[in-house]
GROMACS .gro file of N, CA and C in nm:
model
  462
    1MET      N    1  11.019   8.377  10.450
    1MET     CA    2  10.986   8.509  10.403
    1MET      C    3  11.084   8.607  10.466
    2SER      N    4  11.120   8.712  10.395
    2SER     CA    5  11.217   8.809  10.444
    2SER      C    6  11.154   8.897  10.551
    3ASP      N    7  11.234   8.992  10.603
    3ASP     CA    8  11.183   9.085  10.703
    3ASP      C    9  11.066   9.164  10.648
    4SER      N   10  10.987   9.217  10.740
    4SER     CA   11  10.870   9.296  10.701
    4SER      C   12  10.911   9.434  10.652
    5VAL      N   13  10.834   9.485  10.558
    5VAL     CA   14  10.851   9.621  10.509
    5VAL      C   15  10.734   9.702  10.565
    6ARG      N   16  10.766   9.806  10.639
    6ARG     CA   17  10.660   9.893  10.693
    6ARG      C   18  10.642  10.009  10.596
    7ARG      N   19  10.516  10.042  10.567
    7ARG     CA   20  10.490  10.152  10.474
    7ARG      C   21  10.358  10.221  10.508
    8ARG      N   22  10.351  10.348  10.468
    8ARG     CA   23  10.226  10.423  10.479
    8ARG      C   24  10.148  10.400  10.352
    9THR      N   25  10.019  10.377  10.366
    9THR     CA   26   9.934  10.359  10.249
    9THR      C   27   9.813  10.451  10.259
   10ALA      N   28   9.764  10.489  10.142
   10ALA     CA   29   9.641  10.568  10.131
   10ALA      C   30   9.541  10.484  10.054
   11ARG      N   31   9.421  10.470  10.108
   11ARG     CA   32   9.321  10.384  10.048
   11ARG      C   33   9.192  10.463  10.026
   12VAL      N   34   9.119  10.425   9.921
   12VAL     CA   35   8.995  10.493   9.886
   12VAL      C   36   8.882  10.391   9.878
   13VAL      N   37   8.776  10.417   9.952
   13VAL     CA   38   8.655  10.336   9.941
   13VAL      C   39   8.550  10.425   9.874
   14ALA      N   40   8.536  10.411   9.742
   14ALA     CA   41   8.436  10.487   9.668
   14ALA      C   42   8.300  10.423   9.691
   15VAL      N   43   8.197  10.507   9.700
   15VAL     CA   44   8.060  10.461   9.726
   15VAL      C   45   7.970  10.522   9.620
   16ASN      N   46   7.884  10.440   9.560
   16ASN     CA   47   7.792  10.493   9.457
   16ASN      C   48   7.656  10.526   9.518
   17GLU      N   49   7.564  10.570   9.432
   17GLU     CA   50   7.431  10.613   9.478
   17GLU      C   51   7.346  10.497   9.531
   18ARG      N   52   7.386  10.374   9.504
   18ARG     CA   53   7.316  10.256   9.559
   18ARG      C   54   7.383  10.206   9.688
   19ASP      N   55   7.478  10.286   9.738
   19ASP     CA   56   7.558  10.252   9.857
   19ASP      C   57   7.639  10.124   9.838
   20GLU      N   58   7.681  10.099   9.714
   20GLU     CA   59   7.776   9.991   9.686
   20GLU      C   60   7.917  10.050   9.692
   21VAL      N   61   8.014   9.966   9.723
   21VAL     CA   62   8.153  10.011   9.732
   21VAL      C   63   8.233   9.956   9.614
   22LEU      N   64   8.330  10.034   9.571
   22LEU     CA   65   8.415   9.996   9.459
   22LEU      C   66   8.535   9.918   9.511
   23LEU      N   67   8.547   9.793   9.467
   23LEU     CA   68   8.658   9.707   9.510
   23LEU      C   69   8.730   9.651   9.389
   24LEU      N   70   8.849   9.603   9.415
   24LEU     CA   71   8.931   9.536   9.314
   24LEU      C   72   8.943   9.389   9.349
   25ARG      N   73   8.949   9.306   9.246
   25ARG     CA   74   8.974   9.163   9.265
   25ARG      C   75   9.111   9.132   9.207
   26GLY      N   76   9.192   9.065   9.287
   26GLY     CA   77   9.326   9.032   9.239
   26GLY      C   78   9.384   8.916   9.316
   27CYS      N   79   9.514   8.899   9.300
   27CYS     CA   80   9.584   8.791   9.368
   27CYS      C   81   9.726   8.833   9.400
   28ASP      N   82   9.787   8.760   9.488
   28ASP     CA   83   9.929   8.772   9.518
   28ASP      C   84  10.000   8.683   9.415
   29PRO      N   85  10.097   8.737   9.338
   29PRO     CA   86  10.164   8.653   9.238
   29PRO      C   87  10.231   8.529   9.298
   30ALA      N   88  10.262   8.533   9.426
   30ALA     CA   89  10.319   8.415   9.492
   30ALA      C   90  10.213   8.308   9.519
   31ARG      N   91  10.084   8.347   9.511
   31ARG     CA   92   9.972   8.254   9.532
   31ARG      C   93   9.863   8.285   9.429
   32PRO      N   94   9.891   8.263   9.303
   32PRO     CA   95   9.800   8.309   9.196
   32PRO      C   96   9.663   8.243   9.195
   33ALA      N   97   9.646   8.130   9.256
   33ALA     CA   98   9.516   8.063   9.254
   33ALA      C   99   9.418   8.122   9.356
   34ARG      N  100   9.470   8.199   9.452
   34ARG     CA  101   9.384   8.256   9.557
   34ARG      C  102   9.348   8.401   9.522
   35HIS      N  103   9.228   8.421   9.470
   35HIS     CA  104   9.180   8.555   9.438
   35HIS      C  105   9.109   8.613   9.560
   36TYR      N  106   9.120   8.743   9.577
   36TYR     CA  107   9.054   8.811   9.689
   36TYR      C  108   9.020   8.954   9.648
   37TRP      N  109   8.933   9.017   9.725
   37TRP     CA  110   8.886   9.154   9.699
   37TRP      C  111   8.951   9.250   9.797
   38PHE      N  112   8.980   9.370   9.749
   38PHE     CA  113   9.048   9.470   9.832
   38PHE      C  114   9.012   9.610   9.786
   39THR      N  115   9.043   9.708   9.869
   39THR     CA  116   9.013   9.847   9.836
   39THR      C  117   9.120   9.904   9.744
   40VAL      N  118   9.083  10.009   9.675
   40VAL     CA  119   9.177  10.086   9.594
   40VAL      C  120   9.279  10.149   9.688
   41GLY      N  121   9.404  10.150   9.649
   41GLY     CA  122   9.504  10.219   9.731
   41GLY      C  123   9.640  10.155   9.721
   42GLY      N  124   9.736  10.220   9.784
   42GLY     CA  125   9.872  10.169   9.782
   42GLY      C  126   9.966  10.261   9.856
   43GLY      N  127  10.093  10.236   9.837
   43GLY     CA  128  10.196  10.308   9.910
   43GLY      C  129  10.204  10.456   9.876
   44VAL      N  130  10.238  10.533   9.979
   44VAL     CA  131  10.257  10.677   9.964
   44VAL      C  132  10.401  10.700   9.919
   45GLU      N  133  10.419  10.776   9.812
   45GLU     CA  134  10.553  10.803   9.760
   45GLU      C  135  10.621  10.911   9.845
   46PRO      N  136  10.755  10.913   9.846
   46PRO     CA  137  10.827  11.016   9.924
   46PRO      C  138  10.782  11.157   9.885
   47GLY      N  139  10.751  11.238   9.986
   47GLY     CA  140  10.709  11.375   9.963
   47GLY      C  141  10.563  11.391   9.925
   48GLU      N  142  10.490  11.281   9.912
   48GLU     CA  143  10.350  11.285   9.870
   48GLU      C  144  10.259  11.287   9.993
   49SER      N  145  10.153  11.366   9.989
   49SER     CA  146  10.057  11.366  10.099
   49SER      C  147   9.967  11.243  10.088
   50LEU      N  148   9.904  11.208  10.197
   50LEU     CA  149   9.811  11.095  10.195
   50LEU      C  150   9.698  11.120  10.095
   51ARG      N  151   9.645  11.241  10.094
   51ARG     CA  152   9.535  11.276  10.004
   51ARG      C  153   9.579  11.265   9.858
   52ALA      N  154   9.697  11.317   9.826
   52ALA     CA  155   9.748  11.308   9.689
   52ALA      C  156   9.771  11.163   9.649
   53ALA      N  157   9.821  11.082   9.741
   53ALA     CA  158   9.842  10.940   9.712
   53ALA      C  159   9.710  10.869   9.686
   54ALA      N  160   9.607  10.903   9.763
   54ALA     CA  161   9.475  10.841   9.744
   54ALA      C  162   9.420  10.875   9.606
   55VAL      N  163   9.432  11.001   9.565
   55VAL     CA  164   9.383  11.043   9.433
   55VAL      C  165   9.461  10.972   9.323
   56ARG      N  166   9.593  10.963   9.338
   56ARG     CA  167   9.678  10.896   9.239
   56ARG      C  168   9.642  10.748   9.228
   57GLU      N  169   9.626  10.681   9.341
   57GLU     CA  170   9.593  10.539   9.339
   57GLU      C  171   9.457  10.514   9.275
   58LEU      N  172   9.359  10.600   9.302
   58LEU     CA  173   9.227  10.586   9.240
   58LEU      C  174   9.239  10.596   9.088
   59ARG      N  175   9.319  10.691   9.041
   59ARG     CA  176   9.340  10.708   8.896
   59ARG      C  177   9.412  10.587   8.837
   60GLU      N  178   9.521  10.544   8.900
   60GLU     CA  179   9.600  10.433   8.846
   60GLU      C  180   9.521  10.302   8.844
   61GLU      N  181   9.446  10.276   8.949
   61GLU     CA  182   9.383  10.144   8.964
   61GLU      C  183   9.242  10.134   8.906
   62THR      N  184   9.178  10.249   8.879
   62THR     CA  185   9.041  10.244   8.826
   62THR      C  186   9.020  10.334   8.705
   63GLY      N  187   9.115  10.423   8.677
   63GLY     CA  188   9.098  10.519   8.568
   63GLY      C  189   9.013  10.639   8.605
   64VAL      N  190   8.967  10.646   8.728
   64VAL     CA  191   8.879  10.756   8.772
   64VAL      C  192   8.965  10.871   8.825
   65GLU      N  193   8.946  10.988   8.765
   65GLU     CA  194   9.019  11.107   8.809
   65GLU      C  195   8.927  11.198   8.887
   66ILE      N  196   8.973  11.238   9.005
   66ILE     CA  197   8.897  11.330   9.089
   66ILE      C  198   8.991  11.438   9.142
   67ALA      N  199   8.933  11.549   9.184
   67ALA     CA  200   9.010  11.652   9.252
   67ALA      C  201   9.033  11.609   9.397
   68PRO      N  202   9.148  11.640   9.454
   68PRO     CA  203   9.173  11.603   9.593
   68PRO      C  204   9.066  11.655   9.689
   69SER      N  205   9.008  11.770   9.658
   69SER     CA  206   8.908  11.830   9.747
   69SER      C  207   8.779  11.750   9.754
   70VAL      N  208   8.757  11.659   9.660
   70VAL     CA  209   8.634  11.578   9.657
   70VAL      C  210   8.640  11.465   9.760
   71LEU      N  211   8.760  11.423   9.797
   71LEU     CA  212   8.774  11.317   9.897
   71LEU      C  213   8.726  11.363  10.034
   72SER      N  214   8.673  11.271  10.110
   72SER     CA  215   8.639  11.300  10.250
   72SER      C  216   8.768  11.322  10.329
   73GLU      N  217   8.752  11.368  10.450
   73GLU     CA  218   8.864  11.362  10.544
   73GLU      C  219   8.887  11.213  10.573
   74GLN      N  220   9.002  11.180  10.630
   74GLN     CA  221   9.026  11.041  10.667
   74GLN      C  222   8.912  10.995  10.759
   75PHE      N  223   8.854  10.881  10.728
   75PHE     CA  224   8.748  10.831  10.814
   75PHE      C  225   8.794  10.712  10.897
   76HIS      N  226   8.911  10.660  10.865
   76HIS     CA  227   8.962  10.545  10.941
   76HIS      C  228   9.112  10.535  10.919
   77THR      N  229   9.182  10.498  11.024
   77THR     CA  230   9.323  10.462  11.011
   77THR      C  231   9.340  10.327  11.079
   78GLY      N  232   9.429  10.250  11.028
   78GLY     CA  233   9.450  10.120  11.087
   78GLY      C  234   9.576  10.056  11.033
   79GLN      N  235   9.618   9.954  11.100
   79GLN     CA  236   9.736   9.880  11.057
   79GLN      C  237   9.692   9.741  11.015
   80HIS      N  238   9.737   9.699  10.899
   80HIS     CA  239   9.709   9.562  10.858
   80HIS      C  240   9.832   9.507  10.786
   81GLU      N  241   9.842   9.378  10.789
   81GLU     CA  242   9.955   9.311  10.726
   81GLU      C  243   9.910   9.247  10.596
   82SER      N  244  10.001   9.244  10.501
   82SER     CA  245   9.972   9.181  10.372
   82SER      C  246  10.102   9.125  10.316
   83SER      N  247  10.086   9.039  10.218
   83SER     CA  248  10.202   8.984  10.147
   83SER      C  249  10.178   9.002   9.999
   84PHE      N  250  10.285   9.035   9.928
   84PHE     CA  251  10.274   9.047   9.783
   84PHE      C  252  10.406   9.006   9.722
   85ASP      N  253  10.402   8.904   9.640
   85ASP     CA  254  10.519   8.854   9.568
   85ASP      C  255  10.636   8.822   9.661
   86GLY      N  256  10.603   8.759   9.774
   86GLY     CA  257  10.707   8.716   9.867
   86GLY      C  258  10.753   8.821   9.966
   87VAL      N  259  10.697   8.941   9.959
   87VAL     CA  260  10.734   9.048  10.053
   87VAL      C  261  10.620   9.064  10.154
   88HIS      N  262  10.655   9.066  10.281
   88HIS     CA  263  10.557   9.087  10.388
   88HIS      C  264  10.553   9.236  10.422
   89TYR      N  265  10.434   9.296  10.417
   89TYR     CA  266  10.416   9.438  10.444
   89TYR      C  267  10.338   9.459  10.573
   90VAL      N  268  10.378   9.558  10.648
   90VAL     CA  269  10.299   9.610  10.759
   90VAL      C  270  10.255   9.748  10.712
   91ASN      N  271  10.126   9.761  10.685
   91ASN     CA  272  10.071   9.882  10.626
   91ASN      C  273  10.005   9.970  10.731
   92ASP      N  274  10.050  10.094  10.740
   92ASP     CA  275   9.982  10.195  10.820
   92ASP      C  276   9.890  10.268  10.724
   93ALA      N  277   9.762  10.232  10.727
   93ALA     CA  278   9.668  10.275  10.624
   93ALA      C  279   9.578  10.389  10.670
   94ALA      N  280   9.562  10.486  10.580
   94ALA     CA  281   9.466  10.595  10.598
   94ALA      C  282   9.358  10.576  10.494
   95PHE      N  283   9.233  10.574  10.537
   95PHE     CA  284   9.120  10.550  10.447
   95PHE      C  285   9.042  10.679  10.423
   96PHE      N  286   9.011  10.702  10.295
   96PHE     CA  287   8.928  10.813  10.251
   96PHE      C  288   8.808  10.754  10.177
   97THR      N  289   8.705  10.835  10.160
   97THR     CA  290   8.592  10.792  10.080
   97THR      C  291   8.550  10.904   9.987
   98VAL      N  292   8.477  10.866   9.884
   98VAL     CA  293   8.427  10.962   9.786
   98VAL      C  294   8.299  10.903   9.726
   99ARG      N  295   8.205  10.989   9.693
   99ARG     CA  296   8.082  10.945   9.626
   99ARG      C  297   8.108  10.953   9.476
  100LEU      N  298   8.085  10.842   9.405
  100LEU     CA  299   8.099  10.836   9.260
  100LEU      C  300   7.972  10.777   9.201
  101PRO      N  301   7.938  10.815   9.078
  101PRO     CA  302   7.821  10.752   9.014
  101PRO      C  303   7.852  10.608   8.975
  102ALA      N  304   7.753  10.521   8.986
  102ALA     CA  305   7.772  10.381   8.949
  102ALA      C  306   7.812  10.366   8.803
  103ALA      N  307   7.772  10.461   8.719
  103ALA     CA  308   7.800  10.453   8.576
  103ALA      C  309   7.938  10.505   8.538
  104VAL      N  310   8.019  10.547   8.636
  104VAL     CA  311   8.152  10.599   8.604
  104VAL      C  312   8.231  10.493   8.528
  105HIS      N  313   8.307  10.536   8.428
  105HIS     CA  314   8.387  10.442   8.349
  105HIS      C  315   8.505  10.394   8.432
  106LEU      N  316   8.521  10.263   8.443
  106LEU     CA  317   8.631  10.202   8.517
  106LEU      C  318   8.729  10.139   8.420
  107SER      N  319   8.857  10.156   8.447
  107SER     CA  320   8.961  10.101   8.360
  107SER      C  321   9.080  10.057   8.443
  108LEU      N  322   9.138   9.945   8.405
  108LEU     CA  323   9.260   9.896   8.470
  108LEU      C  324   9.384   9.932   8.389
  109ASP      N  325   9.369  10.019   8.290
  109ASP     CA  326   9.480  10.052   8.200
  109ASP      C  327   9.596  10.124   8.269
  110GLY      N  328   9.574  10.185   8.385
  110GLY     CA  329   9.679  10.260   8.453
  110GLY      C  330   9.754  10.182   8.559
  111LEU      N  331   9.731  10.052   8.566
  111LEU     CA  332   9.798   9.971   8.667
  111LEU      C  333   9.950   9.978   8.652
  112GLU      N  334  10.020   9.974   8.764
  112GLU     CA  335  10.166   9.968   8.762
  112GLU      C  336  10.209   9.830   8.714
  113ASP      N  337  10.333   9.820   8.668
  113ASP     CA  338  10.383   9.694   8.612
  113ASP      C  339  10.361   9.574   8.704
  114GLY      N  340  10.387   9.590   8.833
  114GLY     CA  341  10.371   9.479   8.927
  114GLY      C  342  10.227   9.439   8.952
  115GLU      N  343  10.134   9.527   8.912
  115GLU     CA  344   9.992   9.498   8.932
  115GLU      C  345   9.929   9.432   8.809
  116VAL      N  346   9.986   9.459   8.692
  116VAL     CA  347   9.932   9.402   8.568
  116VAL      C  348   9.941   9.250   8.577
  117GLY      N  349   9.831   9.183   8.549
  117GLY     CA  350   9.826   9.038   8.559
  117GLY      C  351   9.792   8.987   8.698
  118ASN      N  352   9.787   9.080   8.795
  118ASN     CA  353   9.753   9.042   8.932
  118ASN      C  354   9.629   9.114   8.985
  119VAL      N  355   9.581   9.213   8.910
  119VAL     CA  356   9.454   9.280   8.939
  119VAL      C  357   9.366   9.254   8.818
  120PHE      N  358   9.252   9.191   8.842
  120PHE     CA  359   9.170   9.141   8.731
  120PHE      C  360   9.041   9.218   8.707
  121GLU      N  361   8.991   9.284   8.810
  121GLU     CA  362   8.857   9.340   8.798
  121GLU      C  363   8.837   9.452   8.898
  122ALA      N  364   8.764   9.554   8.856
  122ALA     CA  365   8.715   9.660   8.946
  122ALA      C  366   8.564   9.660   8.930
  123ARG      N  367   8.492   9.651   9.043
  123ARG     CA  368   8.346   9.654   9.032
  123ARG      C  369   8.281   9.697   9.163
  124TRP      N  370   8.156   9.737   9.148
  124TRP     CA  371   8.075   9.779   9.262
  124TRP      C  372   8.020   9.656   9.333
  125VAL      N  373   8.026   9.658   9.466
  125VAL     CA  374   7.985   9.545   9.548
  125VAL      C  375   7.896   9.597   9.661
  126SER      N  376   7.783   9.532   9.684
  126SER     CA  377   7.696   9.571   9.796
  126SER      C  378   7.757   9.522   9.927
  127LEU      N  379   7.719   9.586  10.036
  127LEU     CA  380   7.768   9.541  10.166
  127LEU      C  381   7.723   9.399  10.197
  128ALA      N  382   7.603   9.363  10.154
  128ALA     CA  383   7.554   9.226  10.176
  128ALA      C  384   7.640   9.126  10.100
  129GLU      N  385   7.673   9.157   9.976
  129GLU     CA  386   7.756   9.067   9.895
  129GLU      C  387   7.898   9.058   9.952
  130LEU      N  388   7.947   9.167  10.003
  130LEU     CA  389   8.083   9.174  10.056
  130LEU      C  390   8.107   9.068  10.163
  131GLU      N  391   8.005   9.039  10.240
  131GLU     CA  392   8.019   8.942  10.349
  131GLU      C  393   8.042   8.800  10.299
  132HIS      N  394   8.022   8.775  10.169
  132HIS     CA  395   8.036   8.640  10.113
  132HIS      C  396   8.155   8.627  10.018
  133LEU      N  397   8.236   8.732  10.009
  133LEU     CA  398   8.350   8.731   9.917
  133LEU      C  399   8.480   8.706   9.994
  134PRO      N  400   8.579   8.647   9.929
  134PRO     CA  401   8.711   8.637   9.992
  134PRO      C  402   8.774   8.776   9.994
  135LEU      N  403   8.814   8.822  10.111
  135LEU     CA  404   8.862   8.959  10.128
  135LEU      C  405   9.009   8.962  10.169
  136SER      N  406   9.072   9.074  10.143
  136SER     CA  407   9.214   9.089  10.173
  136SER      C  408   9.242   9.090  10.323
  137ASN      N  409   9.146   9.138  10.401
  137ASN     CA  410   9.165   9.134  10.546
  137ASN      C  411   9.029   9.132  10.616
  138ASP      N  412   9.031   9.090  10.741
  138ASP     CA  413   8.906   9.069  10.814
  138ASP      C  414   8.839   9.198  10.861
  139GLN      N  415   8.901   9.312  10.841
  139GLN     CA  416   8.842   9.440  10.879
  139GLN      C  417   8.766   9.506  10.764
  140LEU      N  418   8.775   9.449  10.645
  140LEU     CA  419   8.724   9.517  10.525
  140LEU      C  420   8.574   9.540  10.528
  141VAL      N  421   8.496   9.447  10.577
  141VAL     CA  422   8.351   9.467  10.583
  141VAL      C  423   8.318   9.588  10.669
  142ASP      N  424   8.379   9.597  10.786
  142ASP     CA  425   8.354   9.710  10.876
  142ASP      C  426   8.402   9.842  10.816
  143ILE      N  427   8.517   9.841  10.752
  143ILE     CA  428   8.571   9.962  10.690
  143ILE      C  429   8.479  10.011  10.579
  144CYS      N  430   8.431   9.920  10.497
  144CYS     CA  431   8.339   9.958  10.388
  144CYS      C  432   8.207  10.011  10.444
  145ALA      N  433   8.157   9.950  10.550
  145ALA     CA  434   8.034   9.999  10.613
  145ALA      C  435   8.055  10.140  10.668
  146MET      N  436   8.172  10.167  10.726
  146MET     CA  437   8.203  10.302  10.774
  146MET      C  438   8.205  10.402  10.659
  147ALA      N  439   8.259  10.361  10.545
  147ALA     CA  440   8.265  10.450  10.428
  147ALA      C  441   8.124  10.485  10.380
  148VAL      N  442   8.037  10.385  10.372
  148VAL     CA  443   7.899  10.410  10.330
  148VAL      C  444   7.831  10.505  10.428
  149GLU      N  445   7.850  10.481  10.556
  149GLU     CA  446   7.790  10.568  10.658
  149GLU      C  447   7.843  10.711  10.646
  150ARG      N  448   7.973  10.724  10.623
  150ARG     CA  449   8.035  10.857  10.612
  150ARG      C  450   7.981  10.934  10.492
  151VAL      N  451   7.974  10.868  10.377
  151VAL     CA  452   7.926  10.933  10.255
  151VAL      C  453   7.779  10.971  10.268
  152THR      N  454   7.701  10.884  10.329
  152THR     CA  455   7.558  10.909  10.347
  152THR      C  456   7.535  11.027  10.441
  153ALA      N  457   7.621  11.042  10.541
  153ALA     CA  458   7.606  11.150  10.639
  153ALA      C  459   7.645  11.286  10.582
  154ASP      N  460   7.734  11.287  10.482
  154ASP     CA  461   7.783  11.415  10.425
  154ASP      C  462   7.681  11.481  10.336
   0.00000   0.00000   0.00000
């Protein structure tokens, strides 16, 4: 594998009225048989704020449009590593949360070219169910629990 690419990412953990979190199911094209669940989000573009990137990623990956002011303040920052299509990433991630209705219309129609065919599903997942799913990283259960706690406290 080539050298690591370090990047800033903005991630959104949406929470519905049943305290379920919105996750995506996909795969790494280099390992298409291994599906896993992950949060909405991605790289911050040059000149883009973390908040603007989070709003853009939510729209692209789920079809949900929100105003930047609806997002929480960052509730978690962390570094995690990932691989996608043979590239190793070191992600400096900022996590935001937002309360959305469970009935919100979800669509994968805005996926970027590299995501089409590698992101298969967006759906609401309970924290209990989350513990039994293959996840993108071992911190995801705790991060999602923090998001639920943050939204409930607001």
